[in-house]
Amino acid sequence: MLKTGRDKAMNEIMTMGEIIVEIMRGEVDQPLDTAGIFKGPYPSGAPAIFIDTAARLGHKAAIVGGVGDDDFGKCLLDRLEKDGVDTSCVIKNDRISTGCAFVMYYSNGDRKFIFHIGNTPAVLAPAPAPEKLDGLKFFHIMGCSLSANLDFGKRIVETAKAAKAKGAKISFDPNIRPELMKDPESLSLINSVLDMTCVFMPGKSELRMLSGKEDIEEAVKALFEEKPGLEIIALKNGKKGCVIYTRDERIEFGVYAVTPVDATGAGDSFDAAFLCALLEGKDLLSAAKFATAAASLNTAAFGPMEGKISRENVEKMIEENNLE
């Protein structure tokens, strides 16, 4: 296995997780168990979408993961490197193929996946060398990466501990995919990451699941009481926007008016833009606007990371809409 990509010193944001292509039904309500037309491959994987967004917004960003030495792997690396992501911690395997996901869409907006991750290079990457963690501000984790393969999930947790020891803050999107939650130990890994988390970015169902509380406000209160290192909960609520909580504040923000084409990756782009805003010293309302604009741009194109996300376009959307 060879390392690939260019090396950027002193990255601000790093993630570790699956780098995969996505192959998608082009029309809604086309089941995966019958013959039909697919579109793709599209560069994907929640960590890859996240880190690509961070790089496009102008921040030094790196990913730890793996691809096959094949055309799907080339598709992924070409895209990440073009957008400025440091891929020096991505392995390239010439024995097994790049990971992939097949997805269909229901007319109500729900999705169904078939993942090929656990037996691919996506979960074979070793922990990065200690010097790769120098200067990191955020080490970001996706719950789907923890559950795709338990050994890989454990390496992610150990890397997070090493990054935290070097001064990085841990950000966490539980991003729970039922299709990947095959082993009860996956939930243990998720909880161990939550114990280290500074910035938590769940959806409502994930917040309820991990807090054990049905009421949202009680769930938020419980997590802040149980997790002393937790500073921010950025609760994502899809078409209804987001609510940002600290121990002292509650800030609610809606959505920008765009014609949605594909919701895949919107939450990952939200995560990245929110952390970028924090790095830039923006207040929480401004961070919510920045993150929501990036997520909105991502939904306006077909494909997990095909939205026209750039600093210019994000700032333009905020300026033109002027929402409070």
Coordinates of C-alpha atoms in Angstrom, one line a residue:
M1 CA 0.0 0.0 0.0
L2 CA 1.3 3.4 -1.0
K3 CA 0.7 6.8 0.4
T4 CA -0.6 9.3 -2.0
G5 CA -1.3 13.1 -2.3
R6 CA 0.5 16.2 -1.4
D7 CA 1.5 17.1 2.2
K8 CA 0.4 20.4 3.8
A9 CA 2.1 21.4 7.0
M10 CA 0.0 22.4 10.0
N11 CA -3.5 21.5 9.0
E12 CA -6.3 23.1 10.9
I13 CA -8.9 20.5 10.5
M14 CA -8.5 16.7 10.0
T15 CA -10.9 13.8 9.7
M16 CA -10.5 10.1 9.5
G17 CA -13.0 7.8 7.8
E18 CA -14.4 6.3 4.7
I19 CA -13.6 7.7 1.3
I20 CA -16.0 6.1 -1.2
V21 CA -17.9 6.7 -4.4
E22 CA -21.6 6.9 -4.5
I23 CA -23.8 5.4 -7.2
M24 CA -27.3 6.7 -7.2
R25 CA -30.7 6.1 -8.6
G26 CA -31.6 9.0 -10.9
E27 CA -35.3 8.9 -10.1
V28 CA -37.3 8.6 -6.8
D29 CA -38.9 5.4 -5.6
Q30 CA -36.7 3.1 -7.7
P31 CA -35.9 0.2 -5.4
L32 CA -32.4 -1.3 -5.2
D33 CA -33.6 -4.9 -5.7
T34 CA -34.8 -4.4 -9.3
A35 CA -33.0 -3.6 -12.5
G36 CA -32.8 0.1 -13.3
I37 CA -30.5 3.0 -14.2
F38 CA -27.9 4.5 -11.8
K39 CA -25.9 7.7 -12.0
G40 CA -22.3 8.0 -10.9
P41 CA -19.8 7.4 -9.6
Y42 CA -19.8 10.5 -7.4
P43 CA -17.1 11.3 -4.9
S44 CA -18.6 10.6 -1.5
G45 CA -18.2 9.3 2.1
A46 CA -19.4 11.6 4.9
P47 CA -15.8 12.4 6.0
A48 CA -14.7 13.1 2.5
I49 CA -17.7 15.5 1.9
F50 CA -16.9 17.2 5.2
I51 CA -13.2 17.7 4.5
D52 CA -13.7 18.8 0.9
T53 CA -16.1 21.5 2.1
A54 CA -13.6 22.8 4.6
A55 CA -10.9 23.0 2.0
R56 CA -13.2 24.8 -0.5
L57 CA -13.9 27.3 2.2
G58 CA -10.2 28.1 2.4
H59 CA -9.0 26.2 5.5
K60 CA -6.1 23.7 5.6
A61 CA -7.7 20.4 5.8
A62 CA -6.6 16.7 5.7
I63 CA -8.2 13.3 5.6
V64 CA -7.0 9.9 6.8
G65 CA -8.4 7.0 4.8
G66 CA -7.9 4.6 1.9
V67 CA -8.9 4.0 -1.7
G68 CA -8.2 1.2 -4.2
D69 CA -5.7 1.6 -7.0
D70 CA -8.5 1.8 -9.6
D71 CA -10.6 4.3 -11.4
F72 CA -13.0 4.9 -8.5
G73 CA -10.0 5.7 -6.3
K74 CA -8.7 8.1 -9.0
C75 CA -12.1 9.8 -9.1
L76 CA -11.9 10.4 -5.4
L77 CA -8.3 11.5 -5.1
D78 CA -8.5 13.8 -8.1
R79 CA -11.5 15.6 -6.6
L80 CA -10.1 16.0 -3.1
E81 CA -6.7 17.2 -4.3
K82 CA -8.3 19.6 -6.8
D83 CA -10.2 21.2 -4.0
G84 CA -7.1 21.5 -1.8
V85 CA -7.4 18.6 0.6
D86 CA -4.2 17.2 2.0
T87 CA -4.3 13.5 1.0
S88 CA -0.9 12.5 2.3
C89 CA -2.5 10.2 4.9
V90 CA -4.6 8.4 2.3
I91 CA -3.4 4.9 1.4
K92 CA -3.8 3.4 -2.1
N93 CA -4.3 -0.4 -2.2
D94 CA -3.7 -2.4 -5.4
R95 CA -5.3 -5.6 -4.1
I96 CA -8.9 -4.6 -3.3
S97 CA -11.3 -2.1 -4.8
T98 CA -12.4 1.3 -3.6
G99 CA -15.4 1.4 -1.3
C100 CA -18.8 2.4 -2.7
A101 CA -22.4 3.0 -1.7
F102 CA -25.6 2.5 -3.7
V103 CA -28.5 4.7 -2.8
M104 CA -32.1 5.1 -3.7
Y105 CA -34.5 8.0 -2.8
Y106 CA -38.1 7.8 -1.7
S107 CA -40.5 10.5 -2.7
N108 CA -40.8 11.5 1.0
G109 CA -37.1 12.4 1.0
D110 CA -35.9 9.3 2.9
R111 CA -33.0 7.3 1.5
K112 CA -31.9 3.6 1.5
F113 CA -28.3 2.5 1.1
I114 CA -26.3 -0.6 0.3
F115 CA -22.7 0.0 1.5
H116 CA -19.5 -1.8 0.5
I117 CA -17.1 -0.3 3.0
G118 CA -16.0 -2.9 5.6
N119 CA -14.1 -5.0 3.1
T120 CA -12.4 -2.2 1.2
P121 CA -9.4 0.1 1.6
A122 CA -11.7 2.6 3.1
V123 CA -11.2 1.0 6.5
L124 CA -7.5 -0.1 6.2
A125 CA -5.7 3.2 6.8
P126 CA -3.4 3.3 9.8
A127 CA -3.4 6.1 12.3
P128 CA -1.4 9.1 11.1
A129 CA 2.1 9.7 12.2
P130 CA 2.1 11.9 15.4
E131 CA 3.6 14.9 13.6
K132 CA 0.5 15.0 11.3
L133 CA -1.5 16.0 14.4
D134 CA 0.7 19.0 15.2
G135 CA -1.2 22.3 15.0
L136 CA -4.6 20.8 14.5
K137 CA -7.5 22.9 15.8
F138 CA -10.3 20.3 15.2
F139 CA -10.3 16.5 14.7
H140 CA -13.7 15.6 13.3
I141 CA -15.3 12.2 13.6
M142 CA -18.4 10.8 11.8
G143 CA -20.3 8.0 13.6
C144 CA -20.7 6.1 10.3
S145 CA -16.9 5.7 10.2
L146 CA -16.8 4.2 13.7
S147 CA -19.4 1.5 12.7
A148 CA -18.2 0.6 9.2
N149 CA -15.5 -1.6 10.7
L150 CA -14.7 -2.0 14.4
D151 CA -10.9 -2.2 14.1
F152 CA -10.9 1.0 12.0
G153 CA -13.3 2.6 14.5
K154 CA -10.9 1.8 17.3
R155 CA -8.1 3.4 15.4
I156 CA -10.2 6.5 14.9
V157 CA -10.8 6.7 18.6
E158 CA -7.1 6.3 19.4
T159 CA -6.2 9.0 16.9
A160 CA -8.8 11.3 18.4
K161 CA -7.2 10.8 21.8
A162 CA -3.8 11.6 20.4
A163 CA -5.1 14.7 18.6
K164 CA -6.8 15.9 21.8
A165 CA -3.6 15.4 23.8
K166 CA -1.9 17.7 21.3
G167 CA -4.5 20.4 21.8
A168 CA -7.1 19.7 19.1
K169 CA -10.7 19.9 19.9
I170 CA -12.9 16.9 19.0
S171 CA -16.0 17.6 16.9
F172 CA -18.5 14.8 16.3
D173 CA -21.4 14.1 14.0
P174 CA -23.0 10.8 15.1
N175 CA -24.4 10.3 11.6
I176 CA -25.8 7.0 12.5
R177 CA -26.6 4.7 9.6
P178 CA -28.8 1.7 10.5
E179 CA -27.2 -0.2 7.6
L180 CA -23.8 0.0 9.3
M181 CA -24.8 -0.6 12.9
K182 CA -24.3 -4.4 12.7
D183 CA -22.3 -4.8 15.9
P184 CA -23.4 -3.6 19.4
E185 CA -19.8 -2.5 20.1
S186 CA -20.3 0.3 17.5
L187 CA -22.5 2.2 20.0
S188 CA -19.7 1.8 22.6
L189 CA -17.3 3.5 20.3
I190 CA -19.8 6.3 19.6
N191 CA -20.2 6.9 23.3
S192 CA -16.4 6.9 23.9
V193 CA -16.1 9.7 21.2
L194 CA -19.0 11.6 22.8
D195 CA -17.1 11.6 26.1
M196 CA -14.2 13.5 24.3
T197 CA -16.4 15.8 22.2
C198 CA -16.3 19.6 22.4
V199 CA -18.6 20.4 19.4
F200 CA -21.5 17.9 18.9
M201 CA -23.5 18.1 15.7
P202 CA -26.4 15.6 15.8
G203 CA -29.9 15.3 14.3
K204 CA -32.9 15.1 16.6
S205 CA -33.2 11.3 16.5
E206 CA -29.5 10.9 17.3
L207 CA -29.7 13.4 20.1
R208 CA -32.6 11.5 21.7
M209 CA -30.8 8.2 21.2
L210 CA -27.5 9.2 22.8
S211 CA -29.0 11.3 25.6
G212 CA -31.8 8.8 26.5
K213 CA -34.3 11.7 26.7
E214 CA -37.3 12.2 24.4
D215 CA -37.7 15.9 25.0
I216 CA -35.1 17.9 23.0
E217 CA -34.5 20.5 25.6
E218 CA -34.1 17.9 28.3
A219 CA -31.8 15.9 26.1
V220 CA -29.5 19.0 25.6
K221 CA -29.5 19.7 29.3
A222 CA -28.6 16.1 30.1
L223 CA -25.7 16.0 27.7
F224 CA -24.2 19.2 29.1
E225 CA -24.6 17.8 32.6
E226 CA -23.0 14.4 31.7
K227 CA -20.2 15.6 29.5
P228 CA -18.1 18.3 31.2
G229 CA -16.0 18.9 28.0
L230 CA -19.0 19.6 25.8
E231 CA -19.1 23.3 24.7
I232 CA -21.5 23.4 21.8
I233 CA -24.4 21.4 20.5
A234 CA -25.3 22.3 16.9
L235 CA -28.7 20.5 16.4
K236 CA -29.5 20.0 12.7
N237 CA -33.2 19.8 11.9
G238 CA -33.3 19.5 8.1
K239 CA -35.8 21.7 6.4
K240 CA -36.5 23.5 9.7
G241 CA -32.9 24.7 10.1
C242 CA -30.7 24.4 13.2
V243 CA -30.5 25.3 16.9
I244 CA -27.2 26.1 18.5
Y245 CA -26.8 25.5 22.2
T246 CA -24.1 26.3 24.7
R247 CA -24.4 26.1 28.4
D248 CA -25.7 29.6 28.5
E249 CA -27.2 30.3 25.0
R250 CA -29.8 29.0 22.6
I251 CA -29.8 30.3 19.1
E252 CA -32.3 29.2 16.4
F253 CA -31.8 29.7 12.7
G254 CA -34.0 28.7 9.7
V255 CA -33.1 27.8 6.2
Y256 CA -32.2 29.6 3.0
A257 CA -34.6 29.3 0.1
V258 CA -33.1 27.0 -2.5
T259 CA -34.7 24.4 -4.8
P260 CA -33.5 21.1 -3.3
V261 CA -32.2 18.5 -5.7
D262 CA -30.3 16.1 -3.5
A263 CA -30.0 16.3 0.3
T264 CA -27.0 13.8 0.5
G265 CA -24.0 15.5 2.1
A266 CA -25.8 18.6 3.3
G267 CA -25.2 17.8 7.0
D268 CA -21.6 17.0 6.3
S269 CA -21.1 20.4 4.6
F270 CA -22.9 22.1 7.5
D271 CA -20.5 20.5 9.9
A272 CA -17.4 21.7 8.0
A273 CA -18.7 25.3 7.5
F274 CA -19.7 25.6 11.1
L275 CA -16.2 24.6 12.3
C276 CA -14.6 26.9 9.7
A277 CA -16.8 29.8 11.1
L278 CA -15.6 29.0 14.7
L279 CA -12.0 29.0 13.5
E280 CA -12.6 32.4 12.0
G281 CA -14.0 33.8 15.3
K282 CA -17.5 34.2 14.1
D283 CA -20.3 34.5 16.7
L284 CA -22.7 31.5 17.0
L285 CA -25.5 33.1 14.9
S286 CA -23.0 34.0 12.2
A287 CA -21.6 30.5 12.3
A288 CA -25.1 29.1 12.0
K289 CA -25.7 31.3 8.9
F290 CA -22.4 30.3 7.4
A291 CA -23.1 26.6 7.9
T292 CA -26.6 26.7 6.7
A293 CA -25.6 28.5 3.5
A294 CA -23.0 25.8 2.7
A295 CA -25.5 23.1 3.4
S296 CA -28.1 24.8 1.2
L297 CA -25.7 25.1 -1.7
N298 CA -24.9 21.4 -1.3
T299 CA -28.6 20.4 -1.7
A300 CA -29.0 22.4 -4.9
A301 CA -27.0 19.9 -7.0
F302 CA -27.3 16.2 -7.7
G303 CA -24.4 14.3 -6.1
P304 CA -23.0 14.3 -2.5
M305 CA -20.4 17.0 -3.0
E306 CA -21.4 18.6 -6.2
G307 CA -23.0 21.8 -4.8
K308 CA -21.3 25.1 -5.7
I309 CA -19.7 25.6 -2.3
S310 CA -17.1 28.4 -2.1
R311 CA -16.5 31.2 0.3
E312 CA -17.8 33.7 -2.3
N313 CA -21.0 31.7 -2.9
V314 CA -21.6 31.2 0.8
E315 CA -21.2 34.8 1.6
K316 CA -23.4 35.8 -1.3
M317 CA -26.2 33.6 -0.1
I318 CA -26.0 35.1 3.3
E319 CA -25.9 38.7 2.0
E320 CA -28.8 38.2 -0.4
N321 CA -31.1 36.6 2.0
N322 CA -30.3 38.6 5.2
L323 CA -32.2 36.3 7.5
E324 CA -32.2 36.5 11.3

